Short mmCIF file of C-alpha atoms in Angstrom, two decimals:
data_model
loop_
_atom_site.label_atom_id
_atom_site.label_comp_id
_atom_site.label_asym_id
_atom_site.label_seq_id
_atom_site.Cartn_x
_atom_site.Cartn_y
_atom_site.Cartn_z
CA ASP Z 95 -37.99 20.78 -32.67
CA ALA Z 96 -36.53 17.73 -34.36
CA GLY Z 97 -34.97 15.18 -32.07
CA ILE Z 98 -35.62 12.36 -29.71
CA THR Z 99 -37.48 12.88 -26.47
CA GLN Z 100 -38.21 10.68 -23.49
CA SER Z 101 -40.81 10.95 -20.78
CA PRO Z 102 -40.90 11.01 -17.89
CA ARG Z 103 -37.37 12.15 -17.10
CA TYR Z 104 -37.60 10.87 -13.53
CA LYS Z 105 -39.88 8.20 -12.12
CA ILE Z 106 -40.21 6.53 -8.73
CA THR Z 107 -42.41 3.46 -8.56
CA GLU Z 108 -43.06 0.58 -6.22
CA THR Z 109 -42.12 -3.05 -6.66
CA GLY Z 110 -44.78 -4.92 -8.61
CA ARG Z 111 -46.25 -1.91 -10.40
CA GLN Z 112 -46.39 -1.57 -14.13
CA VAL Z 113 -44.62 1.45 -15.57
CA THR Z 114 -44.23 2.69 -19.13
CA LEU Z 115 -41.39 4.83 -20.41
CA MET Z 116 -42.10 6.80 -23.55
CA CYS Z 117 -39.80 7.57 -26.46
CA HIS Z 118 -40.58 9.78 -29.44
CA GLN Z 119 -38.39 10.71 -32.42
CA THR Z 120 -39.04 13.16 -35.23
CA TRP Z 121 -36.40 12.06 -37.77
CA SER Z 122 -38.40 9.12 -39.18
CA HIS Z 123 -35.47 6.84 -38.38
CA SER Z 124 -36.25 3.20 -39.04
CA TYR Z 125 -34.43 1.79 -36.05
CA MET Z 126 -35.10 2.52 -32.41
CA PHE Z 127 -33.42 1.08 -29.34
CA TRP Z 128 -33.86 0.88 -25.59
CA TYR Z 129 -30.78 0.68 -23.36
CA ARG Z 130 -30.24 0.59 -19.66
CA GLN Z 131 -27.15 2.08 -18.06
CA ASP Z 132 -25.91 0.85 -14.70
CA LEU Z 133 -22.78 1.71 -12.76
CA GLY Z 134 -19.86 -0.42 -13.90
CA HIS Z 135 -21.61 -1.56 -17.04
CA GLY Z 136 -21.64 -0.23 -20.54
CA LEU Z 137 -24.95 0.50 -22.17
CA ARG Z 138 -26.93 -2.73 -22.41
CA LEU Z 139 -29.51 -3.25 -25.10
CA ILE Z 140 -32.97 -4.24 -23.88
CA TYR Z 141 -34.98 -4.27 -27.10
CA TYR Z 142 -34.76 -2.78 -30.55
CA SER Z 143 -37.13 -2.20 -33.42
CA ALA Z 144 -36.39 -2.18 -37.14
CA ALA Z 145 -39.70 -0.61 -38.17
CA ALA Z 146 -43.28 -0.26 -37.03
CA ASP Z 147 -44.56 -3.61 -35.74
CA ILE Z 148 -41.08 -5.20 -35.88
CA THR Z 149 -39.27 -5.63 -32.57
CA ASP Z 150 -36.56 -7.94 -31.29
CA LYS Z 151 -34.83 -8.77 -28.04
CA GLY Z 152 -31.48 -7.39 -27.06
CA GLU Z 153 -29.07 -8.51 -24.37
CA VAL Z 154 -31.30 -8.00 -21.30
CA PRO Z 155 -35.00 -8.26 -22.30
CA ASP Z 156 -36.44 -10.12 -19.31
CA GLY Z 157 -39.15 -8.19 -17.47
CA TYR Z 158 -39.64 -5.68 -20.30
CA VAL Z 159 -42.16 -5.37 -23.10
CA VAL Z 160 -42.04 -3.04 -26.11
CA SER Z 161 -44.35 -2.09 -28.91
CA ARG Z 162 -44.04 0.07 -32.00
CA SER Z 163 -47.34 0.82 -33.66
CA LYS Z 164 -46.00 4.05 -35.20
CA THR Z 165 -42.52 4.75 -36.56
CA GLU Z 166 -41.99 7.70 -34.25
CA ASN Z 167 -42.90 6.07 -30.94
CA PHE Z 168 -41.25 3.22 -29.07
CA PRO Z 169 -42.61 2.78 -25.53
CA LEU Z 170 -40.94 0.45 -23.02
CA THR Z 171 -43.10 -1.20 -20.36
CA LEU Z 172 -41.93 -2.82 -17.17
CA GLU Z 173 -44.73 -5.27 -16.50
CA SER Z 174 -44.04 -5.77 -12.80
CA ALA Z 175 -41.20 -3.57 -11.68
CA THR Z 176 -38.42 -5.03 -9.53
CA ARG Z 177 -35.65 -3.28 -7.61
CA SER Z 178 -33.08 -4.68 -10.06
CA GLN Z 179 -34.73 -2.56 -12.75
CA THR Z 180 -33.67 0.64 -11.00
CA SER Z 181 -31.51 2.22 -13.68
CA VAL Z 182 -31.17 5.01 -16.21
CA TYR Z 183 -32.97 4.15 -19.44
CA PHE Z 184 -31.93 5.62 -22.77
CA CYS Z 185 -33.87 5.50 -25.98
CA ALA Z 186 -31.94 5.90 -29.24
CA SER Z 187 -32.67 5.92 -32.94
CA SER Z 188 -30.66 5.44 -36.11
CA GLU Z 189 -31.10 5.23 -39.84
CA GLY Z 190 -29.77 1.67 -39.94
CA ARG Z 191 -29.30 -1.34 -37.76
CA PHE Z 192 -26.00 -1.53 -35.98
CA GLY Z 193 -22.81 -1.41 -37.95
CA SER Z 194 -21.97 1.89 -39.52
CA TYR Z 195 -24.96 4.00 -38.46
CA GLU Z 196 -24.51 6.34 -35.57
CA GLN Z 197 -27.16 6.34 -32.90
CA TYR Z 198 -28.94 9.41 -31.57
CA PHE Z 199 -29.85 9.30 -27.92
CA GLY Z 200 -32.68 10.78 -25.92
CA PRO Z 201 -32.03 12.54 -22.60
CA GLY Z 202 -32.69 9.43 -20.49
CA THR Z 203 -35.22 8.43 -17.84
CA ARG Z 204 -33.98 7.81 -14.32
CA LEU Z 205 -36.19 5.09 -12.83
CA THR Z 206 -36.14 4.14 -9.17
CA VAL Z 207 -38.05 1.08 -7.98
CA THR Z 208 -38.65 1.03 -4.22
CA ILE D 11 -19.19 -13.68 -25.30
CA LEU D 12 -18.06 -10.57 -27.15
CA ASN D 13 -16.39 -7.99 -24.96
CA VAL D 14 -15.33 -4.39 -25.46
CA GLU D 15 -12.71 -3.09 -23.06
CA GLN D 16 -11.82 0.53 -22.51
CA SER D 17 -8.78 1.74 -20.63
CA PRO D 18 -8.15 3.49 -18.44
CA GLN D 19 -11.46 3.66 -16.54
CA SER D 20 -10.73 7.24 -15.56
CA LEU D 21 -8.08 9.80 -16.31
CA HIS D 22 -7.13 13.15 -14.78
CA VAL D 23 -5.33 15.45 -17.20
CA GLN D 24 -3.96 18.94 -16.75
CA GLU D 25 -5.55 21.60 -18.93
CA GLY D 26 -3.45 22.07 -22.04
CA ASP D 27 -1.97 18.56 -21.98
CA SER D 28 -2.70 15.99 -24.66
CA THR D 29 -4.05 12.57 -23.83
CA ASN D 30 -5.23 9.34 -25.36
CA PHE D 31 -7.15 6.24 -24.38
CA THR D 32 -7.87 2.82 -25.78
CA CYS D 33 -10.76 0.69 -26.92
CA SER D 34 -10.14 -3.04 -27.45
CA PHE D 35 -12.67 -5.13 -29.34
CA PRO D 36 -13.05 -8.51 -31.06
CA SER D 37 -11.13 -8.75 -34.31
CA SER D 38 -13.72 -11.01 -35.96
CA ASN D 39 -17.12 -10.07 -37.43
CA PHE D 40 -16.06 -6.43 -37.50
CA TYR D 41 -18.40 -3.95 -39.13
CA ALA D 42 -17.70 -0.60 -37.45
CA LEU D 43 -16.22 1.04 -34.39
CA HIS D 44 -18.08 3.94 -32.82
CA TRP D 45 -16.82 6.63 -30.43
CA TYR D 46 -19.28 8.68 -28.40
CA ARG D 47 -18.83 11.53 -26.00
CA TRP D 48 -21.07 11.62 -22.93
CA GLU D 49 -21.17 14.72 -20.78
CA THR D 50 -22.63 14.60 -17.29
CA ALA D 51 -26.41 15.09 -17.23
CA LYS D 52 -26.58 14.84 -21.02
CA SER D 53 -26.96 11.96 -23.46
CA PRO D 54 -24.20 10.31 -25.53
CA GLU D 55 -23.33 12.01 -28.81
CA ALA D 56 -21.48 10.36 -31.68
CA LEU D 57 -17.94 11.54 -32.40
CA PHE D 58 -16.82 9.05 -35.02
CA VAL D 59 -17.95 5.93 -36.80
CA MET D 60 -15.04 4.09 -38.42
CA THR D 61 -15.31 1.12 -40.71
CA LEU D 62 -11.98 0.54 -42.46
CA ASN D 63 -8.72 -0.78 -41.03
CA GLY D 64 -6.29 2.11 -40.81
CA ASP D 65 -9.08 4.70 -40.70
CA GLU D 66 -8.21 7.96 -39.03
CA LYS D 67 -10.89 10.51 -38.21
CA LYS D 68 -10.55 14.01 -36.83
CA LYS D 69 -12.94 16.55 -35.36
CA GLY D 70 -11.23 19.68 -34.07
CA ARG D 71 -8.75 18.65 -31.37
CA ILE D 72 -10.09 15.09 -31.18
CA SER D 73 -8.93 12.31 -33.45
CA ALA D 74 -9.22 8.53 -33.57
CA THR D 75 -7.41 5.66 -35.23
CA LEU D 76 -8.55 2.14 -35.98
CA ASN D 77 -6.74 -1.20 -36.22
CA THR D 78 -9.26 -3.93 -37.00
CA LYS D 79 -6.67 -6.69 -37.42
CA GLU D 80 -5.46 -6.42 -33.85
CA GLY D 81 -8.75 -5.14 -32.47
CA TYR D 82 -8.04 -1.72 -31.03
CA SER D 83 -8.83 1.94 -31.51
CA TYR D 84 -7.22 4.99 -29.93
CA LEU D 85 -8.91 8.30 -29.18
CA TYR D 86 -6.60 11.31 -28.92
CA ILE D 87 -7.35 14.72 -27.48
CA LYS D 88 -4.82 17.45 -28.19
CA GLY D 89 -4.47 20.39 -25.80
CA SER D 90 -7.22 19.34 -23.36
CA GLN D 91 -9.75 21.99 -22.36
CA PRO D 92 -12.24 21.95 -19.45
CA GLU D 93 -15.08 21.34 -21.91
CA ASP D 94 -13.46 18.02 -22.85
CA SER D 95 -14.40 16.62 -19.44
CA ALA D 96 -16.78 13.76 -20.22
CA THR D 97 -17.01 10.01 -20.45
CA TYR D 98 -15.88 8.66 -23.80
CA LEU D 99 -17.63 5.49 -24.95
CA CYS D 100 -16.64 3.16 -27.70
CA ALA D 101 -18.91 0.57 -29.27
CA PHE D 102 -18.08 -2.39 -31.50
CA GLY D 103 -20.55 -2.94 -34.31
CA SER D 104 -20.98 -6.29 -36.01
CA ASN D 105 -23.71 -6.80 -38.58
CA TYR D 106 -26.19 -7.78 -35.92
CA GLN D 107 -25.25 -6.01 -32.69
CA LEU D 108 -23.55 -3.02 -31.13
CA ILE D 109 -21.57 -3.80 -27.98
CA TRP D 110 -20.59 -0.95 -25.71
CA GLY D 111 -17.55 -0.48 -23.55
CA ALA D 112 -17.95 0.89 -20.01
CA GLY D 113 -16.24 4.15 -20.97
CA THR D 114 -13.22 6.23 -19.99
CA LYS D 115 -14.06 9.14 -17.71
CA LEU D 116 -11.85 12.12 -18.52
CA ILE D 117 -11.44 14.93 -15.98
CA ILE D 118 -9.54 18.05 -16.98
CA LYS D 119 -7.81 19.85 -14.11
CA PRO D 120 -7.51 23.65 -14.55
#
């Protein structure tokens, strides 16, 4: 089925561990995004990618690493997880950068860091 | 620091009543204003993307207006139904970023 998927949907990890969240889209959209959603905050952009091998920081990039070797995949890695990274993570894709292109969201990954 | 404000934070509406809520955004560097609907346990879905001052968009019972000069957009829901219960997000798009509001949570009372 066409769409955008994320895995895992739920993850519990310990402080200091590395964890990778996966995102896969089947539309061949150029742009992909990682957001985190916390209570009381709007969606906050962590990283985005304009194309394979092109990534850039968003509003809250510290502690995260991304890569995009293929157009359809955009994994997000927490190098050494901290409790402050407990959040719901959404991956999104769009045909264009920001302005007039709507974004399509994956189902989210709920990450708990203990 | 660019800020997008949505009001109210939450709203309880009787089934059948009409309602509206507001998104305020910077009036400079405007490129587009997005509205998304976010149901519990699902992911946000786009309702409207508006780019021109004075734009009005409609989808069924939901409509939106845009005033870029004063920096606000209204979302209207006519004859609220239980399935309208959701959080409604707006996002301000400049040419280099999309900034999200915290959302208005709408609860429809039967």
